[in-house]
Amino acid sequence: MAQAYHIQSRWFSSLRYRLLTLALVPLLLLAVTVVVFAAQWTTNFTYEQLFTKVNTDLRVAHDSFQRIQSEQEETILTLASSKEIVSYWQNPTELVKWVDVQRELNEYNYLILLSQDGEQRLGQGGWLPHTMHASPLTQSALSNGVTPGGGTGIEIVPVEVWLSNGLLEPGKVVFPLIDTPRAAPSDRSAEDRAMLIRSVHAVIDENGDRIALLEGGRLLNRDFDFVDRIRDLVYGPGSLAPGSLGTVTVFLDDVRITTNVPSSDATRALGTRVSEEVRNTVLQLGEQWIDRAFVVNDWYISAYEPIIDVNDERVGMLYAGYLEKPFRQELFNAIAVLSALVLAGCLFAICAAMLGARSIFRPIERLTSVVRATAAGKSTRVGAVESVDEIGELAAQFDGMLDTLEVQRRKIEQGAQLLEDKVQLRTTELRQQNQRLTDSLTLLKQTRQQLETAERLAALGELTAGVAHEINNPTAVILGNMDILISEIGEDREDVATEIDLIIQQVYRIRSITHRLVQYSRSENDQLSPSAQTVSLPDLVSNTVRLIQHDFLDDSLVITEQHDCTQDALVDPDEMQQVLVNLVRNAVEAINQTSVKGRIVIATKDLDDKEVCIEVTDNGAGIEPTHIARLFDPFFTSGKELGTGLGLSVSFGIVRRHGGRIDVTSTLGAGSTFTVVLPVAASAPYVASNSPSVKAAPIFDTEDVLSEFKR
Ligand code: ADP
C-alpha cells in the first residue's frame, strides 16, 4: 500500500509525468470515444444493412409466394380451358383419369371437377354430392356466368371435411404444437387446420356454356419443397456470411406449418410458434416486422409479413430471415480489430510522447537531482546538456551559480577553520594557564600545610626537647642516687633487688622516651644525616628483615618481600631501617589483634623516574577511618600497653627529612598499607648535604643524645 502510494505520489509530483498525463489523458479519452462511437456506428450501420437485406429477402420470398400462386392460377385456367375436358365429357371414367394425371403432373394436392353449380363432384362413381365448403372463389366462378371467373387465393380450411372427402392425406396436415420460448400462451395442443393455395375456374365448352368448375389446390402444411425453393432463391450461395443460415417459413396463424428453421434436435421446427411480440405486430396490427427476433431457439435477423386469405383476413405470416450469430461475431471481430488498432495507436502515441518527453525533461530532472544533491550537502553539477534552448542555458547558469557558491563556501570554511584553530589555541592556552593556576594552588595548599605542620612540629619539637631535657636531669639524679643507695644498703640489697631493678628499668624506660622525644624534636631540623648515602631499597629491606626476623617471626606470621624497584634512594640506612622496623612492629601488633594467620608483604617499587617507595602491607585489624588523620601526631596511640605514640611521628619526621612522605590506606578488619615514598638519589633535594664535611650527631646513640641534652 505504502509502495503504491509512493509510486502514485512520485507520478503526480513529477513534472514530466504530470505533463504527459495532461497530454495523454485527452488522447486516451478521445480514443475511447472514437472506439465507442465507431462501435456504435458500425453496429447501427451493420444492423441497418442486415435489416435492409432481410427486408429485400422478404420481398423476394413474397414475390416467389405470389408467383407460385400466379403459376397455379395460370395452370388451372389452362387446364380448365383444355379440350380434353370437353372431349372426355361424355366419358367420366376417362375424364377422372385425365384429372388425376394432371394433378400428379402439376403436383397438386388435389384437383377435382365440380358440377357447373358446384354442388357435385366427379369421382370414380360419377357425379356425387360433396361436403366440401364452398370457397369465395367458387362463388366468383359461378357468379361470372360463362366467363372463366374464379381465381386463386389462400384459404384456411377445416381439416376433417377435406380428409373425409379424401382430398388430403391425414398424416400431412395435423401435427402437434410444440412449446416455444417467447410464444404467446395457447391452450391448443395440435394444428388441425390446413392452409391451401386454392384455385377455381369454370370449364367452358365449345358452345360457350359453363359445364363444370375445375378446382385444384396446394396444401402448404408440411410443403417443405415450397419453403426450400423460396429459401434457395433468396439465400443462394454467397448471399450470407459463412456460418449463417437462411430460413423461410409459412405460418398458419402463429404456427410454423412449413419451415426450414431447425429445431434444437436439428429437425424442422414444425409446430413451433412465433414469438408473441412478432405475432402482435404482424397478425394483430397487420404490420411488417423487420428486426431481430427470437426464432425457436436462437436470434435471427427476421422479416415477417401477414398472409391475407381470400376473405381479406390475416390468416398467417410469411417469414424470411437468417441467423444473427455469425454477423454478430463478425461485427464483434471488426470492433475488436478497431479497438486493437486504436489501442496500438494510443500506445504508439504514448511511447512517442514518453520518448519525446524524456529528451525534453531529462535536463530538468538532472537540474532537480542536482538541487536535491546540493541540499543534501553533495557537490555535483548538471554538466553539459544536449538542449541548446532555455533549459540548456538555465543548466549552464545553474552550474555557474553552484561554482560561485562552492568558492564562497570554501572561503567560509577556511575562515571557520581559522577561527576554530584560534579558539583551540586560546582554549589550550587557557587550559594550560588554568592548570598552572591549579598546580600553583595545590602547591600553595601543600606549602601551607607543610608550613603549618612545620610550625606545629617545630613548636612540638621545642616543647619535647625542653621536656626531655627537664626529665633527663632528674633521671640522671635518680640513677646516680640509686648507685649510692645500692652501695649504702650493702648486703640487704638482695631483699629489695626486685624493687631496685624495677626502678632502674623504669628510669631507663623514661630515658628511652626522652631519647625518642629528642629524636622527634631533631626531626624538625631539616638537615639530612651526614651518613646518608645512595642505597638500594631492596637491599635495605632485605637487611632489615634479616635483622628483625628473630624478634617477630614465628609460625603464625609470614613476611614476604617483592622487589621491583630499580632506582636507588639517598637515605641514611640506619634511620630508614628504624622507620621500617617501626612499620613492621606496628603491623605485627595489628595482626596480633586478630586470629588470622599473619601476612606482611614488603614491596619496593619505582613510582616514576623521580620517586621510589617501600610498601608495608599487613592483614591485621586495620585502622578506624577517624584515626588515620591523627596517626602521625606524637603520642597518638591506640592505648597499647607499651605504646608511646611516637613511632609513626618519629618515622614521619625521618622520612620528611629525606624529602619523602608516608601514605596510609587501611580497611578496618582487613589490613593496612603504609607507603614510604622517597625521592630517587639523582633528584633528592639533599644530595648536597651528603657531603662528608657536614657534621651531625647520630640519632641512635643514647649517650650522645643524653650528652646533647646535658649541654
Ligand atoms: P605506638 O605503636 O607506640 O602506639 P605508633 O606511633 O607507632 O605508636 O602508632 C600509633 C598508632 O597507630 C598505634 O597505636 C596503632 O593504633 C596505629 N597503627 C600504626 N600502625 C598500624 C598498623 N599497621 N595497623 C593498625 N594500626 C596501626
XYZ file of C-alpha atoms and ligand atoms in Angstrom:
738
model
C 0.000 0.000 0.000
C 2.786 2.342 1.038
C 4.656 1.326 -2.094
C 1.635 2.059 -4.266
C 1.197 5.449 -2.611
C 4.861 6.222 -3.120
C 4.642 5.419 -6.832
C 1.440 7.429 -7.123
C 2.892 10.457 -5.375
C 6.061 10.188 -7.479
C 3.893 10.129 -10.599
C 1.919 13.193 -9.593
C 4.889 15.120 -8.240
C 6.968 14.662 -11.381
C 6.599 17.468 -13.883
C 7.295 15.078 -16.734
C 4.570 12.680 -15.775
C 2.076 15.415 -15.000
C 2.546 16.982 -18.409
C 2.414 13.545 -20.012
C -0.805 12.882 -18.136
C -2.220 16.191 -19.320
C -1.323 15.363 -22.898
C -2.231 11.694 -22.896
C -5.477 11.664 -20.918
C -7.382 13.644 -23.595
C -5.812 11.369 -26.218
C -6.980 8.285 -24.366
C -10.424 9.810 -23.813
C -10.603 10.653 -27.486
C -9.513 7.134 -28.391
C -12.130 5.602 -26.121
C -14.779 7.948 -27.523
C -13.755 7.079 -31.079
C -13.881 3.361 -30.304
C -17.282 3.657 -28.612
C -18.674 5.881 -31.335
C -17.230 3.697 -34.094
C -18.553 0.567 -32.419
C -21.986 2.135 -32.076
C -21.993 3.454 -35.586
C -20.713 0.186 -37.026
C -23.305 -1.754 -35.068
C -26.116 0.531 -36.196
C -24.883 0.560 -39.754
C -24.398 -3.183 -39.829
C -27.828 -3.839 -38.423
C -29.365 -1.343 -40.827
C -27.699 -3.239 -43.636
C -28.873 -6.537 -42.216
C -32.421 -5.274 -41.851
C -32.382 -3.832 -45.356
C -31.151 -7.160 -46.648
C -33.760 -9.167 -44.760
C -36.425 -6.775 -45.973
C -35.261 -7.419 -49.523
C -35.210 -11.146 -48.767
C -38.810 -10.946 -47.614
C -39.715 -9.081 -50.762
C -38.147 -11.843 -52.840
C -39.912 -14.501 -50.757
C -43.166 -12.573 -51.133
C -42.698 -12.397 -54.889
C -41.939 -16.113 -55.027
C -45.041 -16.812 -52.995
C -47.095 -14.665 -55.346
C -45.501 -16.211 -58.409
C -46.316 -19.734 -57.226
C -49.926 -18.623 -56.793
C -49.923 -16.994 -60.219
C -48.432 -20.092 -61.812
C -51.118 -22.197 -60.150
C -53.719 -19.751 -61.338
C -52.426 -19.976 -64.889
C -52.162 -23.754 -64.794
C -55.730 -24.240 -63.508
C -57.004 -21.752 -66.032
C -55.151 -23.569 -68.828
C -56.451 -26.933 -67.689
C -59.997 -25.566 -67.370
C -59.748 -24.346 -70.944
C -58.170 -27.536 -72.332
C -60.057 -29.557 -74.997
C -59.554 -32.816 -73.128
C -62.272 -31.989 -70.599
C -64.782 -31.327 -73.316
C -63.694 -34.371 -75.337
C -63.838 -36.669 -72.319
C -67.030 -35.064 -71.084
C -69.175 -37.918 -72.154
C -66.769 -40.447 -70.640
C -66.472 -39.671 -66.930
C -64.058 -42.528 -66.238
C -61.548 -41.203 -68.732
C -62.154 -37.707 -67.508
C -61.369 -38.725 -63.918
C -58.203 -40.414 -65.088
C -57.169 -37.358 -67.031
C -57.798 -35.144 -63.976
C -55.657 -37.462 -61.805
C -52.865 -37.419 -64.314
C -52.950 -33.612 -64.412
C -52.923 -33.445 -60.649
C -49.847 -35.579 -60.474
C -48.183 -33.759 -63.321
C -48.704 -30.397 -61.648
C -48.009 -31.717 -58.170
C -51.266 -30.509 -56.718
C -52.583 -31.972 -53.557
C -55.961 -32.195 -55.129
C -57.565 -31.464 -58.490
C -61.276 -32.050 -58.928
C -64.094 -31.308 -61.315
C -67.260 -29.923 -59.816
C -70.611 -29.717 -61.433
C -71.493 -26.418 -63.034
C -73.368 -25.343 -59.920
C -70.591 -26.625 -57.690
C -72.836 -28.968 -55.806
C -71.487 -32.283 -57.151
C -68.059 -33.671 -57.620
C -66.884 -36.004 -60.340
C -65.431 -39.217 -58.924
C -64.896 -42.860 -59.974
C -68.623 -43.430 -59.344
C -69.779 -40.450 -61.451
C -71.187 -37.165 -60.216
C -71.723 -37.276 -56.495
C -72.559 -34.668 -53.868
C -69.707 -33.486 -51.669
C -69.399 -31.850 -48.304
C -66.523 -29.515 -49.029
C -67.280 -25.966 -48.075
C -67.581 -23.579 -50.904
C -64.827 -21.137 -51.459
C -65.465 -17.463 -52.163
C -63.540 -18.256 -55.341
C -66.244 -20.816 -56.301
C -68.855 -18.156 -55.765
C -66.884 -15.855 -58.007
C -66.654 -18.538 -60.706
C -70.380 -19.181 -60.521
C -71.375 -15.573 -60.497
C -69.352 -14.797 -63.564
C -71.681 -16.673 -65.881
C -69.918 -18.156 -68.855
C -66.608 -16.347 -68.332
C -63.969 -18.348 -66.536
C -64.308 -16.316 -63.249
C -62.938 -17.834 -60.067
C -59.331 -17.192 -59.163
C -56.554 -18.207 -56.830
C -56.031 -17.381 -53.186
C -55.046 -18.558 -49.756
C -57.660 -20.318 -47.712
C -57.712 -21.929 -44.321
C -59.912 -24.956 -44.341
C -61.152 -27.289 -41.618
C -59.175 -30.464 -41.980
C -61.841 -33.078 -41.136
C -64.077 -32.183 -44.069
C -61.216 -32.411 -46.516
C -59.970 -35.603 -45.013
C -63.452 -37.138 -45.167
C -63.616 -36.174 -48.842
C -60.293 -37.916 -49.358
C -58.664 -34.805 -50.666
C -55.833 -34.513 -48.173
C -53.544 -37.085 -46.603
C -54.161 -37.276 -42.841
C -50.508 -37.556 -41.748
C -49.556 -34.403 -43.643
C -51.993 -31.985 -42.129
C -52.309 -32.483 -38.439
C -49.263 -32.187 -36.209
C -48.773 -31.376 -32.547
C -47.955 -27.888 -31.322
C -44.599 -27.562 -29.569
C -43.994 -25.266 -26.637
C -41.824 -22.429 -27.883
C -39.973 -19.838 -25.793
C -41.395 -16.307 -26.054
C -44.532 -17.504 -27.885
C -47.940 -16.216 -26.807
C -49.668 -18.584 -24.378
C -52.014 -21.052 -26.045
C -54.140 -23.997 -24.896
C -54.200 -25.677 -28.271
C -52.226 -28.911 -28.494
C -52.283 -29.601 -32.244
C -52.683 -27.769 -35.517
C -55.728 -29.269 -37.264
C -56.282 -26.637 -39.918
C -54.882 -26.590 -43.405
C -53.577 -23.676 -45.423
C -54.297 -24.061 -49.092
C -53.420 -22.187 -52.268
C -56.808 -22.772 -53.768
C -57.731 -22.129 -57.405
C -61.176 -22.409 -59.011
C -62.096 -21.799 -62.625
C -65.156 -22.527 -64.787
C -64.894 -25.028 -67.652
C -66.473 -23.642 -70.792
C -67.465 -25.904 -73.699
C -67.211 -25.083 -77.366
C -70.680 -23.515 -77.177
C -69.506 -21.158 -74.606
C -71.523 -22.734 -71.831
C -70.173 -23.389 -68.366
C -70.316 -27.086 -67.988
C -68.243 -27.552 -64.845
C -65.836 -25.982 -62.357
C -62.184 -27.116 -62.134
C -60.721 -26.719 -58.662
C -57.186 -27.517 -57.582
C -55.013 -26.672 -54.713
C -51.780 -26.970 -52.954
C -51.562 -27.728 -49.255
C -48.917 -25.598 -47.591
C -48.846 -27.675 -44.374
C -45.552 -29.617 -44.453
C -44.851 -28.424 -48.004
C -41.104 -28.322 -47.410
C -40.370 -28.192 -51.104
C -42.292 -24.936 -51.200
C -40.211 -23.176 -48.497
C -36.925 -24.747 -49.595
C -37.421 -23.449 -53.112
C -38.045 -19.964 -51.856
C -35.046 -20.222 -49.481
C -32.752 -21.380 -52.297
C -33.910 -18.464 -54.328
C -33.496 -15.890 -51.551
C -30.428 -17.243 -49.864
C -28.363 -18.549 -52.733
C -24.678 -19.364 -52.289
C -22.595 -16.402 -51.114
C -25.572 -14.334 -50.054
C -24.895 -14.807 -46.352
C -21.909 -14.676 -44.022
C -20.180 -18.034 -43.526
C -21.886 -19.983 -40.773
C -25.167 -18.139 -41.143
C -28.364 -19.895 -42.075
C -31.106 -18.547 -44.322
C -34.608 -19.676 -43.473
C -38.123 -19.267 -44.840
C -41.322 -20.158 -43.026
C -45.034 -20.104 -43.675
C -47.142 -19.615 -40.586
C -50.730 -20.558 -40.170
C -51.786 -18.020 -37.643
C -48.661 -18.123 -35.401
C -47.778 -21.790 -36.016
C -44.995 -22.910 -38.320
C -46.686 -25.224 -40.789
C -43.806 -25.434 -43.207
C -40.323 -24.196 -42.491
C -36.637 -24.832 -42.793
C -35.841 -23.272 -39.435
C -34.121 -26.038 -37.475
C -35.304 -27.012 -34.018
C -32.921 -27.985 -31.247
C -32.817 -31.584 -32.485
C -31.859 -30.395 -35.996
C -35.228 -31.380 -37.474
C -37.553 -28.791 -38.969
C -39.255 -26.770 -36.298
C -42.779 -27.728 -37.339
C -45.483 -26.927 -34.831
C -43.370 -24.291 -33.062
C -44.838 -20.834 -32.732
C -43.714 -17.319 -33.394
C -42.749 -15.004 -30.545
C -45.585 -13.045 -29.037
C -44.227 -9.622 -29.972
C -43.963 -10.623 -33.659
C -47.425 -12.135 -33.570
C -48.903 -8.930 -32.119
C -47.191 -6.717 -34.645
C -47.856 -8.771 -37.748
C -51.114 -10.626 -37.154
C -52.929 -8.157 -34.941
C -51.635 -4.847 -36.316
C -51.041 -6.071 -39.843
C -47.574 -4.507 -39.981
C -44.318 -5.863 -41.205
C -41.698 -6.940 -38.695
C -38.171 -6.102 -39.721
C -35.947 -6.655 -36.709
C -34.142 -9.174 -34.633
C -36.465 -11.914 -33.441
C -36.089 -14.954 -31.296
C -36.863 -17.778 -33.687
C -37.402 -21.157 -31.994
C -34.104 -21.225 -30.097
C -31.843 -18.521 -31.451
C -31.787 -14.935 -32.595
C -32.416 -14.288 -36.271
C -32.452 -11.177 -38.422
C -36.066 -11.548 -39.374
C -38.733 -10.184 -41.657
C -42.380 -11.127 -41.328
C -45.419 -10.044 -43.281
C -49.013 -11.103 -42.930
C -50.593 -13.612 -45.358
C -54.013 -12.403 -46.456
C -56.575 -15.012 -47.446
C -59.370 -14.857 -49.995
C -61.622 -13.297 -47.373
C -59.074 -10.500 -46.980
C -58.196 -11.633 -43.495
C -54.769 -12.088 -41.889
C -54.501 -15.828 -41.533
C -50.800 -16.388 -41.340
C -47.341 -14.990 -41.942
C -44.557 -15.340 -44.418
C -41.133 -15.173 -42.875
C -37.618 -14.864 -44.242
C -34.579 -14.495 -42.046
C -31.091 -15.651 -41.220
C -29.046 -16.447 -38.158
C -27.716 -13.343 -36.462
C -24.803 -15.016 -34.639
C -22.212 -15.084 -37.462
C -22.902 -11.451 -38.322
C -22.728 -10.501 -34.693
C -19.464 -12.389 -34.423
C -18.110 -10.583 -37.465
C -19.244 -7.306 -36.019
C -17.524 -8.053 -32.721
C -14.399 -9.073 -34.588
C -14.453 -5.839 -36.537
C -14.945 -3.799 -33.337
C -12.179 -5.769 -31.639
C -9.807 -5.119 -34.538
C -10.761 -1.452 -34.494
C -10.210 -1.267 -30.728
C -6.883 -3.046 -31.064
C -5.815 -0.650 -33.796
C -6.838 2.393 -31.743
C -5.147 0.933 -28.666
C -1.991 0.242 -30.635
C -2.155 3.802 -31.955
C -2.546 5.119 -28.418
C 0.339 3.003 -27.179
C 2.470 4.219 -30.023
C 1.465 7.795 -29.196
C 2.249 7.231 -25.503
C 5.641 5.724 -26.306
C 6.423 8.514 -28.717
C 5.278 11.097 -26.158
C 7.349 9.486 -23.413
C 10.431 9.303 -25.582
C 9.915 12.900 -26.669
C 9.250 13.967 -23.090
C 12.435 12.223 -21.951
C 14.632 14.340 -24.136
C 12.800 17.482 -23.011
C 12.659 16.689 -19.331
C 15.977 14.940 -18.805
C 17.866 18.245 -18.332
C 15.135 19.440 -15.930
C 15.348 16.193 -13.980
C 19.112 16.493 -13.858
C 18.674 20.022 -12.561
C 16.260 18.720 -9.919
C 18.589 15.927 -8.832
C 21.494 18.379 -8.619
C 19.349 20.695 -6.464
C 18.475 17.747 -4.198
C 22.105 16.614 -4.005
C 23.216 20.177 -3.234
C 20.584 20.413 -0.497
C 21.934 17.119 0.885
C 25.402 18.614 1.001
C 26.892 16.862 -2.024
C 28.832 18.698 -4.668
C 27.564 17.849 -8.140
C 26.950 19.695 -11.382
C 24.352 19.435 -14.124
C 27.103 19.264 -16.740
C 26.646 19.557 -20.467
C 23.055 19.037 -21.669
C 22.008 18.305 -25.240
C 19.375 21.012 -25.434
C 20.540 24.428 -26.543
C 17.267 26.085 -25.609
C 16.288 27.960 -22.431
C 16.676 24.802 -20.365
C 20.249 24.321 -21.595
C 21.021 27.926 -20.724
C 19.379 27.519 -17.330
C 21.529 24.421 -16.643
C 24.719 26.295 -17.575
C 23.733 29.278 -15.399
C 22.880 26.937 -12.559
C 26.296 25.239 -12.758
C 27.944 28.687 -12.752
C 25.947 29.657 -9.701
C 26.959 26.439 -7.942
C 30.634 27.130 -8.775
C 30.342 30.588 -7.225
C 28.602 29.131 -4.204
C 31.346 26.497 -3.889
C 34.056 29.169 -3.898
C 32.157 31.168 -1.269
C 31.628 28.050 0.801
C 35.323 27.198 0.717
C 36.189 30.724 1.830
C 33.700 30.467 4.671
C 35.065 27.054 5.628
C 38.632 28.348 5.619
C 37.546 31.324 7.762
C 35.706 28.995 10.113
C 38.734 26.674 10.308
C 40.966 29.644 11.066
C 38.572 30.786 13.743
C 38.358 27.306 15.176
C 42.156 26.988 15.268
C 42.375 30.302 17.089
C 39.700 29.269 19.550
C 41.502 25.947 20.030
C 44.771 27.761 20.660
C 43.179 30.149 23.116
C 41.402 27.273 24.833
C 44.643 25.308 25.141
C 46.412 28.363 26.494
C 43.602 28.974 28.921
C 43.627 25.327 29.953
C 47.363 25.433 30.478
C 47.082 28.617 32.474
C 44.254 27.104 34.416
C 46.385 24.006 35.055
C 49.269 26.170 36.153
C 46.941 28.057 38.418
C 45.591 24.792 39.842
C 49.126 23.496 40.284
C 50.082 26.730 41.980
C 47.054 26.489 44.232
C 47.853 22.862 45.080
C 51.449 23.802 45.726
C 50.302 26.714 47.801
C 47.993 24.443 49.761
C 50.703 21.863 50.245
C 53.187 24.519 51.204
C 50.716 25.969 53.643
C 50.033 22.547 55.107
C 53.749 21.887 55.281
C 54.256 25.249 56.897
C 51.512 24.562 59.358
C 52.898 21.106 60.037
C 56.399 22.508 60.272
C 55.216 25.193 62.653
C 53.276 22.683 64.688
C 56.167 20.229 64.719
C 58.670 22.969 65.453
C 56.582 24.009 68.438
C 56.188 20.423 69.496
C 59.896 19.759 68.943
C 60.802 22.738 71.063
C 58.399 21.635 73.750
C 59.508 17.999 73.676
C 63.185 18.966 73.655
C 62.533 21.099 76.779
C 60.506 18.353 78.437
C 63.163 15.721 77.591
C 65.855 17.969 78.960
C 63.927 18.563 82.167
C 63.186 14.816 82.584
C 66.688 13.662 81.735
C 68.229 15.631 84.604
C 66.069 14.016 87.317
C 66.588 10.557 85.759
C 70.360 11.074 85.883
C 69.999 12.144 89.510
C 67.757 9.094 90.183
C 70.260 6.737 88.607
C 73.181 8.374 90.485
C 71.364 8.176 93.756
C 70.324 4.616 93.007
C 74.043 3.693 92.744
C 74.688 5.390 96.129
C 71.594 3.719 97.579
C 72.701 0.265 96.414
C 76.172 0.696 97.844
C 74.700 2.029 101.086
C 72.330 -0.819 101.756
C 75.097 -3.336 101.141
C 74.092 -6.911 101.829
C 70.470 -6.055 102.371
C 70.385 -5.281 98.736
C 69.082 -8.774 97.963
C 65.855 -8.103 99.894
C 64.896 -5.169 97.672
C 66.581 -6.359 94.471
C 63.229 -6.635 92.653
C 62.181 -3.086 93.546
C 65.640 -1.740 92.659
C 65.555 -3.490 89.250
C 62.037 -2.149 88.614
C 63.143 1.409 89.482
C 66.205 1.164 87.237
C 64.107 -0.448 84.439
C 61.509 2.344 84.611
C 64.196 5.002 84.708
C 65.668 3.512 81.526
C 62.216 3.456 80.001
C 61.936 7.165 80.842
C 65.323 7.716 79.236
C 64.185 5.787 76.154
C 61.152 8.024 75.884
C 63.118 11.149 76.283
C 65.606 9.818 73.750
C 62.797 9.399 71.231
C 61.465 12.810 72.105
C 64.857 14.198 71.304
C 64.795 12.271 68.030
C 61.424 13.710 67.220
C 62.498 17.220 68.041
C 65.613 16.748 65.971
C 63.499 15.556 63.030
C 62.325 19.137 62.774
C 65.787 20.049 61.792
C 65.632 19.674 58.046
C 69.208 18.618 57.800
C 69.767 15.123 56.485
C 72.011 12.843 58.466
C 75.633 13.052 57.310
C 75.677 9.287 56.969
C 73.060 9.451 54.205
C 74.167 7.543 51.153
C 72.862 6.098 47.909
C 71.040 2.980 48.935
C 69.286 0.198 47.042
C 65.886 -0.116 48.658
C 65.613 -3.903 48.058
C 68.967 -4.334 49.880
C 67.844 -2.056 52.664
C 64.591 -4.003 53.098
C 66.293 -7.418 52.960
C 68.896 -6.364 55.559
C 66.214 -5.023 57.870
C 64.029 -8.143 57.563
C 67.064 -10.310 58.306
C 67.733 -8.164 61.378
C 64.237 -8.337 62.835
C 63.066 -11.778 61.828
C 64.241 -13.357 65.065
C 62.256 -10.885 67.107
C 58.992 -11.003 65.182
C 58.738 -14.166 63.206
C 57.044 -17.268 64.446
C 54.783 -19.880 62.808
C 51.762 -17.587 62.785
C 53.441 -14.873 60.692
C 54.998 -14.747 57.234
C 56.943 -11.808 55.830
C 57.210 -11.709 52.052
C 59.405 -9.382 50.009
C 58.612 -8.161 46.473
C 61.217 -6.002 44.825
C 60.524 -4.128 41.610
C 62.472 -1.036 42.495
C 65.409 -0.368 40.161
C 66.390 3.110 41.285
C 68.427 3.986 44.362
C 67.434 6.440 47.039
C 69.645 8.790 49.035
C 68.941 7.825 52.634
C 70.552 7.306 55.988
C 70.349 3.495 56.139
C 70.129 3.372 59.925
C 67.331 5.902 60.113
C 65.453 4.262 57.291
C 65.907 0.894 58.998
C 64.383 2.360 62.138
C 61.389 3.537 60.087
C 60.940 0.051 58.586
C 61.262 -1.624 61.996
C 58.567 0.733 63.298
C 56.204 -0.099 60.459
C 56.766 -3.869 60.750
C 56.326 -3.730 64.517
C 53.010 -1.855 64.134
C 51.899 -4.399 61.500
C 52.735 -7.299 63.818
C 50.802 -5.640 66.647
C 47.786 -5.122 64.338
C 47.936 -8.793 63.249
C 48.151 -9.899 66.869
C 44.769 -8.245 67.486
C 43.224 -10.768 65.081
C 43.179 -14.530 64.911
C 44.192 -14.779 61.251
C 47.496 -16.150 60.057
C 49.606 -13.043 59.718
C 50.956 -11.962 56.387
C 53.203 -8.973 55.880
C 54.312 -8.020 52.385
C 57.166 -5.548 51.996
C 57.442 -4.323 48.432
C 59.781 -1.842 46.743
C 58.705 -0.044 43.560
C 59.652 2.684 41.124
C 56.768 5.150 41.174
C 58.297 7.130 38.317
C 61.753 8.391 37.404
C 61.692 10.706 40.400
C 60.212 8.647 43.206
C 60.617 5.172 44.668
C 58.668 3.619 47.517
C 58.569 0.902 50.140
C 55.103 -0.568 50.827
C 54.427 -2.436 54.067
C 51.103 -4.279 53.805
C 49.547 -6.365 56.556
C 46.316 -8.278 57.046
C 45.838 -7.050 60.572
C 42.957 -5.308 62.311
C 43.102 -2.170 60.189
C 42.630 1.419 61.322
C 39.488 3.347 62.214
C 38.954 5.951 59.443
C 38.754 8.687 62.066
C 42.216 7.697 63.412
C 44.052 7.917 60.102
C 44.393 11.723 60.152
C 45.941 11.606 63.621
C 48.313 8.634 63.170
C 51.399 10.796 62.780
C 50.649 13.031 65.738
C 53.125 12.486 68.600
C 51.691 10.444 71.457
C 48.767 9.197 69.389
C 48.361 5.573 70.288
C 45.517 3.116 70.365
C 46.260 2.527 74.023
C 48.607 -0.420 73.768
C 50.264 -1.449 76.915
C 53.727 -0.343 75.912
C 52.776 2.096 73.167
C 54.212 5.575 73.286
C 52.530 7.032 70.255
C 55.885 8.258 68.999
C 56.801 5.502 66.475
C 54.938 6.911 63.482
C 55.560 10.555 64.306
C 59.312 9.948 64.560
C 59.242 7.829 61.361
C 57.301 10.564 59.601
C 59.873 13.140 60.723
C 62.742 10.976 59.417
C 61.128 10.368 56.057
C 60.181 14.007 55.758
C 63.776 14.995 56.367
C 64.705 12.748 53.434
C 62.296 14.741 51.245
C 59.698 11.967 51.245
C 56.301 11.183 52.755
C 54.322 8.338 54.264
C 50.881 7.473 52.812
C 48.374 5.222 54.552
C 45.459 3.211 53.242
C 43.523 0.887 55.503
C 40.336 -1.156 55.614
C 39.021 -1.865 59.064
C 39.140 -5.631 59.697
C 41.120 -6.340 56.508
C 44.512 -4.711 56.937
C 46.589 -1.631 56.194
C 49.274 -0.456 53.783
C 51.921 2.116 54.772
C 53.823 3.524 51.793
C 57.128 5.287 52.344
C 57.735 7.446 49.280
C 61.331 8.656 48.741
C 62.966 10.684 46.033
C 65.407 8.795 43.834
C 69.034 9.579 44.520
C 69.567 11.695 41.423
C 66.704 14.059 42.220
C 66.948 14.017 46.024
C 66.785 17.536 47.475
C 69.553 16.732 49.983
C 72.304 15.499 47.730
C 74.475 18.404 48.768
C 74.016 17.554 52.420
C 75.656 14.213 51.804
C 78.994 15.984 51.875
C 81.390 14.459 54.419
C 82.169 17.912 55.789
C 78.685 18.098 57.297
C 78.799 17.043 60.894
C 75.743 15.818 62.752
C 75.398 13.540 65.709
C 73.967 10.049 65.117
C 70.484 9.886 66.484
C 70.606 6.279 67.739
C 73.368 6.721 70.228
C 71.595 7.269 73.579
C 74.652 8.547 75.317
C 75.259 11.135 72.635
C 71.697 12.197 72.892
C 71.906 12.479 76.614
C 75.103 14.443 76.374
C 73.492 16.735 73.850
C 70.609 17.283 76.280
C 73.095 17.950 79.070
C 74.862 20.539 77.010
P 52.615 3.056 69.217
O 52.878 1.971 68.316
O 53.642 3.192 70.285
O 51.231 3.148 69.716
P 52.837 4.497 66.807
O 53.013 5.978 66.507
O 53.835 3.610 66.238
O 52.737 4.385 68.369
O 51.440 4.102 66.330
C 50.356 4.886 66.609
C 49.104 4.064 66.481
O 48.841 3.800 65.095
C 49.154 2.722 67.088
O 48.828 2.782 68.484
C 48.152 1.916 66.287
O 46.907 2.115 66.873
C 48.142 2.580 64.966
N 48.862 1.793 63.971
C 50.062 2.001 63.483
N 50.391 1.049 62.551
C 49.324 0.235 62.464
C 49.020 -0.909 61.681
N 49.866 -1.429 60.796
N 47.799 -1.460 61.812
C 46.890 -0.950 62.695
N 47.121 0.132 63.422
C 48.328 0.716 63.365
